[in-house]
mmCIF file of C-alpha atoms in Angstrom:
data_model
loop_
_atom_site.group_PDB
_atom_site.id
_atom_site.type_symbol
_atom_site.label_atom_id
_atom_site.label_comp_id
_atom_site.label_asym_id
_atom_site.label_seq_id
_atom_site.Cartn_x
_atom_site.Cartn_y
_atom_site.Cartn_z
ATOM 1 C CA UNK A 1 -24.814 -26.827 0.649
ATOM 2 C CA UNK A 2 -24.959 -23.149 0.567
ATOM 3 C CA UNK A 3 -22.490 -21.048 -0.629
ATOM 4 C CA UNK A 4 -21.393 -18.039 1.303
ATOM 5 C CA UNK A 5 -21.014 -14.912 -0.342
ATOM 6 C CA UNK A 6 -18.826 -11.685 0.973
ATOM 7 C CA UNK A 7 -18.245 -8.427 -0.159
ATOM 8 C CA UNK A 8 -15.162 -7.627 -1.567
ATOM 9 C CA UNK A 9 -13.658 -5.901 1.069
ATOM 10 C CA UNK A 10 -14.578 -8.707 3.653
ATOM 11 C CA UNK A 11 -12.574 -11.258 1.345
ATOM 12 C CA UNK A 12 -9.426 -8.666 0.883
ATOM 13 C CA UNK A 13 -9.976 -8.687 5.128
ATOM 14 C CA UNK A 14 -9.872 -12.510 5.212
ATOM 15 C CA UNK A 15 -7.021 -12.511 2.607
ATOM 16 C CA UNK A 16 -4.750 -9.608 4.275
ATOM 17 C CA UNK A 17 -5.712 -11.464 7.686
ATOM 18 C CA UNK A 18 -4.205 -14.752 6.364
ATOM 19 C CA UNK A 19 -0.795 -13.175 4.316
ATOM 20 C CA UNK A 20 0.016 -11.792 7.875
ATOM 21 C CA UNK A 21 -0.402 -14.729 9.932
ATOM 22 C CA UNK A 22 1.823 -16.305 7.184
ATOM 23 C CA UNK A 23 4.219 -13.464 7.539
ATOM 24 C CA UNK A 24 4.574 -13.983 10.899
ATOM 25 C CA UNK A 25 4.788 -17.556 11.317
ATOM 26 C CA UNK A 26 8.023 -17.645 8.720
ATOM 27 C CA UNK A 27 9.290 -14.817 11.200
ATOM 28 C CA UNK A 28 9.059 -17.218 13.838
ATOM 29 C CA UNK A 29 10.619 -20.586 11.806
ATOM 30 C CA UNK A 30 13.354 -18.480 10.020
ATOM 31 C CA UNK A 31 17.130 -18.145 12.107
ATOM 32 C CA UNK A 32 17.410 -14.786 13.436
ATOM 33 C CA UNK A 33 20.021 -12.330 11.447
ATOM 34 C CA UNK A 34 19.634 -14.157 7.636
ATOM 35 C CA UNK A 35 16.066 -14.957 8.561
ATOM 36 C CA UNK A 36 14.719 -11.667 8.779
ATOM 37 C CA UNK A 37 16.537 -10.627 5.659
ATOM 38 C CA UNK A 38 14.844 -13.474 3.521
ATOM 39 C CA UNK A 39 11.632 -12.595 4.951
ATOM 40 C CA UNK A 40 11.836 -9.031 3.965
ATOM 41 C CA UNK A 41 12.865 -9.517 0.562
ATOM 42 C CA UNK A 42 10.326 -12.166 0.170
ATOM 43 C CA UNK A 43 7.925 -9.400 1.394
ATOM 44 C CA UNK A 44 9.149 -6.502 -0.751
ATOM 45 C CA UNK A 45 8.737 -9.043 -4.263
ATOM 46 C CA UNK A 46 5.317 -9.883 -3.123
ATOM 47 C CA UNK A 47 3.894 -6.695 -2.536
ATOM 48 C CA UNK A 48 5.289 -5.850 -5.897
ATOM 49 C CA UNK A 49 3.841 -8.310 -7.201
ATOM 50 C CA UNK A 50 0.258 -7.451 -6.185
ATOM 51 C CA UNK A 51 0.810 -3.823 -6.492
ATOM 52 C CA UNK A 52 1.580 -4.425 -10.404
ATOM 53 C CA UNK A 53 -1.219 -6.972 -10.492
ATOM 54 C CA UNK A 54 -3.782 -3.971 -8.757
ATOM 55 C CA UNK A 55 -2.595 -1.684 -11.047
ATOM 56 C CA UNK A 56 -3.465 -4.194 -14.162
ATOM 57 C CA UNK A 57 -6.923 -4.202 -12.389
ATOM 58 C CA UNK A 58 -7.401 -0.603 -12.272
ATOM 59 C CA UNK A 59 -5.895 -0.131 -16.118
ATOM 60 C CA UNK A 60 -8.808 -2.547 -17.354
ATOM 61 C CA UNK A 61 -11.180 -0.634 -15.257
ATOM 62 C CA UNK A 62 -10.860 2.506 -17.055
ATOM 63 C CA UNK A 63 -10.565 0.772 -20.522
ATOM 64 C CA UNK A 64 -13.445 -1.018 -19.850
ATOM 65 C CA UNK A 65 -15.134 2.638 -18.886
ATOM 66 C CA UNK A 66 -14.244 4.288 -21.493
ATOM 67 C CA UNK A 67 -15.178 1.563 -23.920
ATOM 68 C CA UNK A 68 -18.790 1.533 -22.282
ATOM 69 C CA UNK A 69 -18.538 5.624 -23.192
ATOM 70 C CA UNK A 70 -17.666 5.446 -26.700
ATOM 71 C CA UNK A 71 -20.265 2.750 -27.402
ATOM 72 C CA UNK A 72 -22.428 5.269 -25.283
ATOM 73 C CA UNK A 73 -21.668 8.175 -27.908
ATOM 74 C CA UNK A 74 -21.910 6.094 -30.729
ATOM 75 C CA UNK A 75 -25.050 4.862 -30.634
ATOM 76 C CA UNK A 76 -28.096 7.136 -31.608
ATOM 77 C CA UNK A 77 -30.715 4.405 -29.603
ATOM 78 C CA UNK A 78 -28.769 4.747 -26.251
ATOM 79 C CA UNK A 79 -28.488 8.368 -25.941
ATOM 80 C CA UNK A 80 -32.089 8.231 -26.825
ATOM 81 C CA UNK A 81 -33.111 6.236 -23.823
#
């Protein structure tokens, strides 16, 4: 069986697509006055929760970078080439 492969946007689509029909559905199953204020707070710790988790992402991004540039400037071969 082949595997299917999608950018990384398309997946991040497909995920947001999927956290929203989630959102929604435990709008609809939740009572209406304390339901709504579960949901939301539910909503606000996730979102912090990928918002730290992005942020991780993008801090070993640049340390990665900047690793690959000071191996870059350190070796004599490389800047060669």
């Amino acid at each position: 069986m082949r595997k299917a492969f999608f950018n990384s946007s398309v997946k991040g689509a497909i995920a947001g697509a999927i956290m929203t029909g989630g959102w929604l559905l435990a709008d609809l199953l939740l009572p209406e006055p304390w339901g709504d204020v579960v949901l939301f707070a539910a909503m606000a710790v996730v979102n912090v929760g990928i918002g730290w988790k992005l942020g991780k992402l993008y801090d070993q991004q640049e340390a990665k970078e900047a690793n690959a540039e000071a191996a870059e400037t350190l070796d004599p071969k490389s800047a060669a080439n």
